[in-house]
CSV table of C-alpha atoms in Angstrom, one decimal:
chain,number,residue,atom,x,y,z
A,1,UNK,CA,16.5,6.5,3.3
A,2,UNK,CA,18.7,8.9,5.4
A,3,UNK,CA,16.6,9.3,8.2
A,4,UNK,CA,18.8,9.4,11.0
A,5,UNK,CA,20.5,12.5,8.9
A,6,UNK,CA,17.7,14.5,8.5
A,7,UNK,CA,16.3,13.9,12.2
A,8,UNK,CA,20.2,15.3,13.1
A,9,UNK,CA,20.0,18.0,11.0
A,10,UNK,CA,16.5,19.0,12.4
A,11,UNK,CA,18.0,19.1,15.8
A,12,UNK,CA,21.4,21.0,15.3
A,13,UNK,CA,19.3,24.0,13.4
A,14,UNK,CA,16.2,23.5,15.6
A,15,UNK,CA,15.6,27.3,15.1
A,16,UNK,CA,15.4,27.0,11.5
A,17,UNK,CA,13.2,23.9,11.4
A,18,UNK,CA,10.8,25.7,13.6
A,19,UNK,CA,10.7,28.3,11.7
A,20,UNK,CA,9.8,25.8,8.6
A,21,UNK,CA,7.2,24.1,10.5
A,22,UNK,CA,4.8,26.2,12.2
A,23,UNK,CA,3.3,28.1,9.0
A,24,UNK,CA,2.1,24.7,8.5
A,25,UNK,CA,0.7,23.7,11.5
A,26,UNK,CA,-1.6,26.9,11.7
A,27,UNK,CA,-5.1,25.6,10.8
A,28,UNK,CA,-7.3,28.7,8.9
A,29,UNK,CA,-10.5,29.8,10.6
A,30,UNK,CA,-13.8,28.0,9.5
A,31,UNK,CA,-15.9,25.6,10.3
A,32,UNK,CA,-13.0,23.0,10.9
A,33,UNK,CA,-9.3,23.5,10.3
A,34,UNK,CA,-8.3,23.7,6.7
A,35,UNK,CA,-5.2,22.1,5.0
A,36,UNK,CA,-3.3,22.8,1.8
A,37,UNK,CA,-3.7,18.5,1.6
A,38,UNK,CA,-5.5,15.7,3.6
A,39,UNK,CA,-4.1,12.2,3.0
A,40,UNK,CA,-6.7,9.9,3.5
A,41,UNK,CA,-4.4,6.1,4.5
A,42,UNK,CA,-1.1,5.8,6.5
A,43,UNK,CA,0.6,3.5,4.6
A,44,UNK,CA,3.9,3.9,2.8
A,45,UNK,CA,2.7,5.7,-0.5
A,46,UNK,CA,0.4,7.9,2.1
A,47,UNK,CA,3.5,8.3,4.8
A,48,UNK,CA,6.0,9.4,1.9
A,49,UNK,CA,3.4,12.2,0.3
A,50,UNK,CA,3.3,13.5,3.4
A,51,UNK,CA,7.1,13.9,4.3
A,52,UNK,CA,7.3,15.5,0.4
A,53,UNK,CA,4.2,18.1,0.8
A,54,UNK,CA,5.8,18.9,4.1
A,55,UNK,CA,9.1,19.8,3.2
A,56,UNK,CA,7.1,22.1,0.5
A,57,UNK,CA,6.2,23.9,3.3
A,58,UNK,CA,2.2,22.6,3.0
A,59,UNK,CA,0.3,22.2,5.5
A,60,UNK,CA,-1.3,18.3,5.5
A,61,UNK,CA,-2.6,15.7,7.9
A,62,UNK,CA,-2.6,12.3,7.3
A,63,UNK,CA,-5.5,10.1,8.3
A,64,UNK,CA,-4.6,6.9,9.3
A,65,UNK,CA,-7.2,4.1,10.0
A,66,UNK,CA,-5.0,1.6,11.6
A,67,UNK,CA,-5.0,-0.8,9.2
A,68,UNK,CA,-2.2,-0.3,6.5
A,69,UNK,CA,-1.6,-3.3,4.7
A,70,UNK,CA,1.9,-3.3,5.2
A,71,UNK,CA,1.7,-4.2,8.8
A,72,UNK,CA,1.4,-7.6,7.9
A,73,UNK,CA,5.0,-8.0,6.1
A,74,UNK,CA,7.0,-10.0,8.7
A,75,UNK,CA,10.0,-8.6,6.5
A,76,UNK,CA,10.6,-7.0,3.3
A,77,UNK,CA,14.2,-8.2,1.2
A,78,UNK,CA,12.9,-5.6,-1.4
A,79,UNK,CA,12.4,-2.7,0.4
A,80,UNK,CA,15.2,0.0,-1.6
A,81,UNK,CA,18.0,1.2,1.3
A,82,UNK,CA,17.5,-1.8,3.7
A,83,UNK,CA,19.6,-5.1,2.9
A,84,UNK,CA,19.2,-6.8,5.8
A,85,UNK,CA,15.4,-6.5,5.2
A,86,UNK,CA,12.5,-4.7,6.6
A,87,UNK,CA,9.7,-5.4,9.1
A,88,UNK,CA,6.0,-3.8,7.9
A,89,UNK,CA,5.8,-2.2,11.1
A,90,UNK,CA,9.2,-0.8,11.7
A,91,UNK,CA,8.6,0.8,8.1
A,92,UNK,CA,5.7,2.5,8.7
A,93,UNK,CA,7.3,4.1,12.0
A,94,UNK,CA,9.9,4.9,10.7
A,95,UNK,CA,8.4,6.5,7.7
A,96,UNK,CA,5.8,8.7,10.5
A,97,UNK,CA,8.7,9.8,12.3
A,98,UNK,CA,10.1,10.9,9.1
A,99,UNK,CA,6.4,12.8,8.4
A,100,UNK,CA,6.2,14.1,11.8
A,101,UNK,CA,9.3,15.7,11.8
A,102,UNK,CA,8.7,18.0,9.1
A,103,UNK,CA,5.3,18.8,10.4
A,104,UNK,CA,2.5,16.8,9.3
A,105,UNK,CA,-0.2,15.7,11.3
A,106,UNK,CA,-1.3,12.5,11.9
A,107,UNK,CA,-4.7,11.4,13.0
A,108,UNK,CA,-6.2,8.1,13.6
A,109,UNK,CA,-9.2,8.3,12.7
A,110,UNK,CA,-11.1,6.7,9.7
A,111,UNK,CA,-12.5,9.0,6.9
A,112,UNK,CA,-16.6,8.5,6.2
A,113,UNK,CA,-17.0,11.1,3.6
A,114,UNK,CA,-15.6,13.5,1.4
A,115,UNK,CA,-17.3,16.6,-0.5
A,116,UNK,CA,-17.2,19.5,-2.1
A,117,UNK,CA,-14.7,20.3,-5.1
A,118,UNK,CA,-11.0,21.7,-5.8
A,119,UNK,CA,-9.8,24.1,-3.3
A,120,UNK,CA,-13.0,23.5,-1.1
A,121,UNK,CA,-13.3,19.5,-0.2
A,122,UNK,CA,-14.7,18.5,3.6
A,123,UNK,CA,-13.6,15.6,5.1
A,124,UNK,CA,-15.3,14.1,7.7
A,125,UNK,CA,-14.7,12.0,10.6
A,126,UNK,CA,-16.0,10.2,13.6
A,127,UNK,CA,-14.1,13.2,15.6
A,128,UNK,CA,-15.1,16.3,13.1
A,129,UNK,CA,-14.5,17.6,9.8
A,130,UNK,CA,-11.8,18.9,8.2
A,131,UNK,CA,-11.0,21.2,5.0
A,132,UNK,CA,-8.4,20.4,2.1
A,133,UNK,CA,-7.7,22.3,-1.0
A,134,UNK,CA,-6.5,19.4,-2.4
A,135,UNK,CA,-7.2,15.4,-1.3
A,136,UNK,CA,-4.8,12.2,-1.8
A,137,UNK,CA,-6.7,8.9,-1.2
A,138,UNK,CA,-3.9,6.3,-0.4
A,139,UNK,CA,-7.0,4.0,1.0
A,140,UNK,CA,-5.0,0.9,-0.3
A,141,UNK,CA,-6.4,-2.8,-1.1
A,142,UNK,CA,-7.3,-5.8,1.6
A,143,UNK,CA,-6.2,-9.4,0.1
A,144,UNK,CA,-8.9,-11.7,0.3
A,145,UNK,CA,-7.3,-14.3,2.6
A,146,UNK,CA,-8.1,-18.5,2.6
A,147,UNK,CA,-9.9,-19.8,5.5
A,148,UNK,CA,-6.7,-21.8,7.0
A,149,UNK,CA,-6.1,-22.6,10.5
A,150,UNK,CA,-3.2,-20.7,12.1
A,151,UNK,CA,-3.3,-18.0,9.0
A,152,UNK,CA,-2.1,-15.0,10.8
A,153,UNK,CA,0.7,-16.9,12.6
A,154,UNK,CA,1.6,-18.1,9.1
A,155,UNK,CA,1.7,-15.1,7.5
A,156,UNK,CA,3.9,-14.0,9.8
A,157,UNK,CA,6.5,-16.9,10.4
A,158,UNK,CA,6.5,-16.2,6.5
A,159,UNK,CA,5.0,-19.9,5.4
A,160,UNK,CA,2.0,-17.7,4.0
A,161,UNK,CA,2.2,-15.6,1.5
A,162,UNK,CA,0.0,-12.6,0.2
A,163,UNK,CA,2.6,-11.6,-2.8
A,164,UNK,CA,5.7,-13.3,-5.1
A,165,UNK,CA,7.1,-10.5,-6.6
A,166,UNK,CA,8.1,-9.3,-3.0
A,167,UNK,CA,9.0,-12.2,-1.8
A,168,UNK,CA,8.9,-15.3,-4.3
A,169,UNK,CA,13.3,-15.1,-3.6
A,170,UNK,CA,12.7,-16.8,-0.8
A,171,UNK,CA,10.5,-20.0,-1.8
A,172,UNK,CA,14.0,-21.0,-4.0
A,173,UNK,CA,14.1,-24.8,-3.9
A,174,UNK,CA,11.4,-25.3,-1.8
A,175,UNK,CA,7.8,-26.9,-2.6
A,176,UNK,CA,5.1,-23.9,-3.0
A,177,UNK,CA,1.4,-24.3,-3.3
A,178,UNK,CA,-1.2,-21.7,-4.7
A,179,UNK,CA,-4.5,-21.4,-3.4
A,180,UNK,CA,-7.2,-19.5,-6.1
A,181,UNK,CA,-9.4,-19.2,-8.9
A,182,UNK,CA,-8.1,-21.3,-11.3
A,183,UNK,CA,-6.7,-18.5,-14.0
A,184,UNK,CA,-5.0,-16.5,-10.9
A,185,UNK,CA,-3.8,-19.6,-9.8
A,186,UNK,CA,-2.0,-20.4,-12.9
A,187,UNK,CA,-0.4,-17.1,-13.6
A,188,UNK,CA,1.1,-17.3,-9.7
A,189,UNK,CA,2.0,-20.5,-10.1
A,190,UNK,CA,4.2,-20.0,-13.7
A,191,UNK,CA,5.5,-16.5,-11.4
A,192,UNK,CA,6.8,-18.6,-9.0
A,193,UNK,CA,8.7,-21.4,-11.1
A,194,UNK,CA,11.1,-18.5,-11.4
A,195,UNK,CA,12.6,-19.5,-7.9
A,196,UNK,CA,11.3,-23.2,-7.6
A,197,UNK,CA,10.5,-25.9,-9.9
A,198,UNK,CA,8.5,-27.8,-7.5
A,199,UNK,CA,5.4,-26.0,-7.4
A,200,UNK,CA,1.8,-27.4,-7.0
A,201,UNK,CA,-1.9,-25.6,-7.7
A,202,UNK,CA,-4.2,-26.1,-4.6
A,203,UNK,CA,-8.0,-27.3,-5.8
A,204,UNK,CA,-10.9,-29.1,-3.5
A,205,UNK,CA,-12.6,-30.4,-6.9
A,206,UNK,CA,-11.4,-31.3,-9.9
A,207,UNK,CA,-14.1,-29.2,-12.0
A,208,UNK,CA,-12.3,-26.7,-10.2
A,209,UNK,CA,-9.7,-26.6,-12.7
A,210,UNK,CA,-10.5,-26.3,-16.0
A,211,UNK,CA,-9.0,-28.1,-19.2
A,212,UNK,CA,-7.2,-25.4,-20.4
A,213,UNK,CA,-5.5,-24.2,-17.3
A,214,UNK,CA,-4.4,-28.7,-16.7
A,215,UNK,CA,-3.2,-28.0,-20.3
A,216,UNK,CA,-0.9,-25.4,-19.2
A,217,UNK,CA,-0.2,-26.6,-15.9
A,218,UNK,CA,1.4,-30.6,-17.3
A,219,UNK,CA,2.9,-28.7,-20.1
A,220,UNK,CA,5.2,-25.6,-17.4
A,221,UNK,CA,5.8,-28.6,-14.8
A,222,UNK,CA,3.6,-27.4,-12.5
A,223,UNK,CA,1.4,-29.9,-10.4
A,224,UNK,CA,-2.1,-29.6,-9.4
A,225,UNK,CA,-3.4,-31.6,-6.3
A,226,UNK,CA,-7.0,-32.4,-6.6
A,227,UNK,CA,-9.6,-32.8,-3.7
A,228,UNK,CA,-7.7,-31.3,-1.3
A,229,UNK,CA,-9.6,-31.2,2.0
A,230,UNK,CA,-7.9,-29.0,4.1
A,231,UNK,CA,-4.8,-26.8,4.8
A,232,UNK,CA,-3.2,-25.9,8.3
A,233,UNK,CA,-0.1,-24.0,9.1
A,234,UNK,CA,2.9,-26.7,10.8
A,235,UNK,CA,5.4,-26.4,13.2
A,236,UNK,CA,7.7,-27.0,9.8
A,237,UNK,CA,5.4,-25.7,6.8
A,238,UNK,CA,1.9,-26.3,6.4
A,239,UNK,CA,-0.3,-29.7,6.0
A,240,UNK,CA,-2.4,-30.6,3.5
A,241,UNK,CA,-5.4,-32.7,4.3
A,242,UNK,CA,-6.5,-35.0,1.1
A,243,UNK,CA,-10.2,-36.3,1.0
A,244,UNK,CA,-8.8,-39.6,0.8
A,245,UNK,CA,-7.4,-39.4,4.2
A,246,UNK,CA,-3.7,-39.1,3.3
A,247,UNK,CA,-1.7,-36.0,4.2
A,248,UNK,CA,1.4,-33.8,2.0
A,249,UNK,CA,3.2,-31.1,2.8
A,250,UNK,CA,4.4,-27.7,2.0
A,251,UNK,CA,7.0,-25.2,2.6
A,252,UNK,CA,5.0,-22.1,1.5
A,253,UNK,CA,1.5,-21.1,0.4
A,254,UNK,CA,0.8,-18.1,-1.8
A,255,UNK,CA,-3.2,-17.0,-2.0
A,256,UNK,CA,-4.1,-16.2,-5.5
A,257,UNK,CA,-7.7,-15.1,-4.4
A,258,UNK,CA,-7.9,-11.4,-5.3
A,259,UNK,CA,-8.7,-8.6,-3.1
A,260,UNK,CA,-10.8,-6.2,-1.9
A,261,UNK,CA,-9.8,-2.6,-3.2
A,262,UNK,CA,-10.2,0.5,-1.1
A,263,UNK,CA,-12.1,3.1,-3.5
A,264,UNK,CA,-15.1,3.5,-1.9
A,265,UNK,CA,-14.4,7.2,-1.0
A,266,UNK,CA,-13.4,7.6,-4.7
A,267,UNK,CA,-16.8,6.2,-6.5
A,268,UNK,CA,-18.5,8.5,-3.5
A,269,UNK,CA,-16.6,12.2,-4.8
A,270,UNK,CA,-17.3,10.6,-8.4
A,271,UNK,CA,-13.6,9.7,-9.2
A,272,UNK,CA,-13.6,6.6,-12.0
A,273,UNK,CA,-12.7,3.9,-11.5
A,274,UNK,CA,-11.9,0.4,-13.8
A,275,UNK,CA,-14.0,-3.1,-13.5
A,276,UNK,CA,-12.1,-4.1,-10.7
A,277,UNK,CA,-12.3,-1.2,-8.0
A,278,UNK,CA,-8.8,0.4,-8.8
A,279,UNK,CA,-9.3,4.1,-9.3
A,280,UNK,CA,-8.0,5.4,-12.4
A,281,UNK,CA,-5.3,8.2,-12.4
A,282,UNK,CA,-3.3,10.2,-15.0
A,283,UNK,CA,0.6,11.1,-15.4
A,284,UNK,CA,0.3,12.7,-12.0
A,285,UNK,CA,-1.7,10.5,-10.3
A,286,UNK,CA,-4.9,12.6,-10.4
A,287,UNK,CA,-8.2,11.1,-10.6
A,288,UNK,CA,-10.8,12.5,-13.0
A,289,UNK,CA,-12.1,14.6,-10.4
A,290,UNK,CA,-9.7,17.7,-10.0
A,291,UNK,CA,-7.7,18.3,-6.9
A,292,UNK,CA,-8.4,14.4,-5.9
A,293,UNK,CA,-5.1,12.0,-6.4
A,294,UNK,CA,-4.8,8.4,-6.2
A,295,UNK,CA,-2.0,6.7,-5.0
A,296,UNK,CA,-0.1,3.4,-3.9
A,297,UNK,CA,-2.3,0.2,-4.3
A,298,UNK,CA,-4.8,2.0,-4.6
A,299,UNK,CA,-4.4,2.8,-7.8
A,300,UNK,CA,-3.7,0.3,-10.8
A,301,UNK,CA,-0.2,-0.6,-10.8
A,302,UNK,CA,2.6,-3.1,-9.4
A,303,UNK,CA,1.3,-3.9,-5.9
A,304,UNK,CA,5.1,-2.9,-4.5
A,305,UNK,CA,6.1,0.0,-1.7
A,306,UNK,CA,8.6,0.6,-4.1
A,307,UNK,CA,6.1,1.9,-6.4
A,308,UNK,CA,4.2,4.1,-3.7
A,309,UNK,CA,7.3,5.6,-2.6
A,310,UNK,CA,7.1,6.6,-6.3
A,311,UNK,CA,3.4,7.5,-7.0
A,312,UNK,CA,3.8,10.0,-3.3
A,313,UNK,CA,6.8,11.6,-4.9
A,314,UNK,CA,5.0,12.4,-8.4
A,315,UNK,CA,1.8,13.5,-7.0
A,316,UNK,CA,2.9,15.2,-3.6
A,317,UNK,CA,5.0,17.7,-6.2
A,318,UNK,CA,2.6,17.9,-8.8
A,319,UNK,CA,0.0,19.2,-6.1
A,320,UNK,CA,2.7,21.5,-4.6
A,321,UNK,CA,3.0,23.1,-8.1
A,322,UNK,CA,-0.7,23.4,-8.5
A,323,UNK,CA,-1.1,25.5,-5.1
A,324,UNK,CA,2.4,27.2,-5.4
A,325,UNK,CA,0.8,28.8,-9.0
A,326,UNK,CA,-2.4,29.8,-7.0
A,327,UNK,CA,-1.0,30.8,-4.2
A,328,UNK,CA,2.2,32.3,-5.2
A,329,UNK,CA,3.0,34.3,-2.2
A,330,UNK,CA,4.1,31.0,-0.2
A,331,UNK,CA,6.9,31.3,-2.5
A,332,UNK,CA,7.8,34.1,-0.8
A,333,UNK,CA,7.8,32.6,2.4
A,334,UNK,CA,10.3,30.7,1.8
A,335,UNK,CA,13.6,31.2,3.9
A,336,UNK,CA,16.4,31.8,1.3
């Protein structure tokens, strides 16, 4: 990301930038003001579709809950264009200041409702409503977290962790434990003997843990500690409680318990969705409702900021397209 460059640029032709900003900033008259695109989640894939839609020169406010899952990275190593590594939090700021200084808005507020259809959806908040010709949910996923003393602090010291493939480099040669349903727990578990061969599958009962998955388990090297009674973050790791009184340790825990998708405004505009909450997109990231997209985790795919930095790019220009062949006088308004 160059955004030091383009923050420079902005100021040395401040004239010019205006000039490309206002237009979008002009709400239309009605009964609330109306966008070319609401963004409905200020995470990264939500952040980035609005930097792209504003430098088409569309008007778009973001609505940002508060809550973006990426808040809770202590720091990303996988993060494209930052090799010393990334904190959640610095990366969202960054990527609003990036949004903001194009022109889009950014509210906080939480989104209750959306209705209507292409080129005429309502949103509506605690504050108002709002009109869109077109709507990108980027409403993201919660992880379903393990009831473990000192979870937040661990997440964030970096002892627990919510996903491998960002951050499995860094349990090489250390002794990981999975906590989750059995199956989950397995395919985590195999993941993670990438970087470590010592790693363990957390269970308080041994019916826990089916035949087939021990089958798998002895047969990939990968332990599995039964009747376990208990698991608090350390001052060097975390400790595992047994039921038989004894105590073992870990470097890291990864939770393998699923999570809670973010669709509910999708299922209530009619947008499909699969078995497991994930709304359902095409080539462009569209729902099956027209003029609604779907994008970041949201939407099936790798779980990876990479990956919404991707999904905002295709969808963000696909929706420009859309309006631009409507509307083909903003065109024209183009500076050339």
């Amino acid at each position: 990301m160059r955004l030091a460059t383009a923050a420079s640029a902005a100021r040395m032709d401040a004239g010019r930038h205006q000039e490309l900003v206002e237009p979008a900033r002009r709400p239309i008259s009605g009964s609330g003001p109306k966008y070319d695109v609401a963004i409905v989640g200020g995470g990264p894939a939500g952040l980035t579709a609005a930097t792209y839609l504003a430098r088409f020169r569309r008007s778009v406010v973001v609505f940002d809950a508060g809550n973006p899952r990426a808040a809770l990275i202590p720091l990303s190593r996988n993060c494209p264009g930052f090799p010393e590594g990334v904190g959640g939090t610095e990366l969202l700021r960054r990527l609003r200041e990036q949004a903001r200084a194009y022109g889009a808005e950014i509210v906080e507020a939480s989104v209750s409702s959306i209705e209507g259809q292409q080129d005429a959806f309502t949103l509506s908040t605690h504050s108002g409503t709002i009109e869109a010709f077109r709507v990108v949910l980027a409403t993201g996923l919660v992880d379903k977290s393990p009831a473990i003393a000192g979870l937040q602090e661990g997440i964030a010291a970096g002892t627990i962790g919510l996903c491998p493939v960002c951050d499995g480099y860094e349990t090489s040669g250390k002794r990981v434990g999975v906590l989750g349903q059995e199956e989950d727990a397995l395919k985590e578990a195999l993941f993670l003997l990438t970087y470590s061969k010592d790693v363990v599958i957390l269970a308080k009962y041994p019916d826990e843990v089916g035949e087939a998955v021990r089958k798998q388990a002895a047969i990939s090297g990968v332990e599995i500690w039964d009747t376990v009674d208990d698991v608090s973050v350390g001052a060097d790791g975390l400790d595992v409680a047994m039921a038989d009184g004894s105590s073992r340790q870990l470097d890291m825990l990864y939770s393998a318990m699923g999570c809670d998708v973010r669709s509910e405004l999708a299922t209530q505009i009619g947008a499909d969705c699969d078995d497991k909450g994930f709304i359902l997109v095409g080539p462009h990231l569209e729902t099956s409702v027209p003029g609604v997209y779907a994008i970041g985790d949201v939407a099936q795919a790798l779980n990876q900021i990479a990956v919404g930095f991707g999904h905002a790019a295709l969808a963000a220009t696909h929706i420009h397209n859309a309006l631009r062949d409507r509307d083909p006088l903003h065109v024209r308004s183009v500076p050339a």
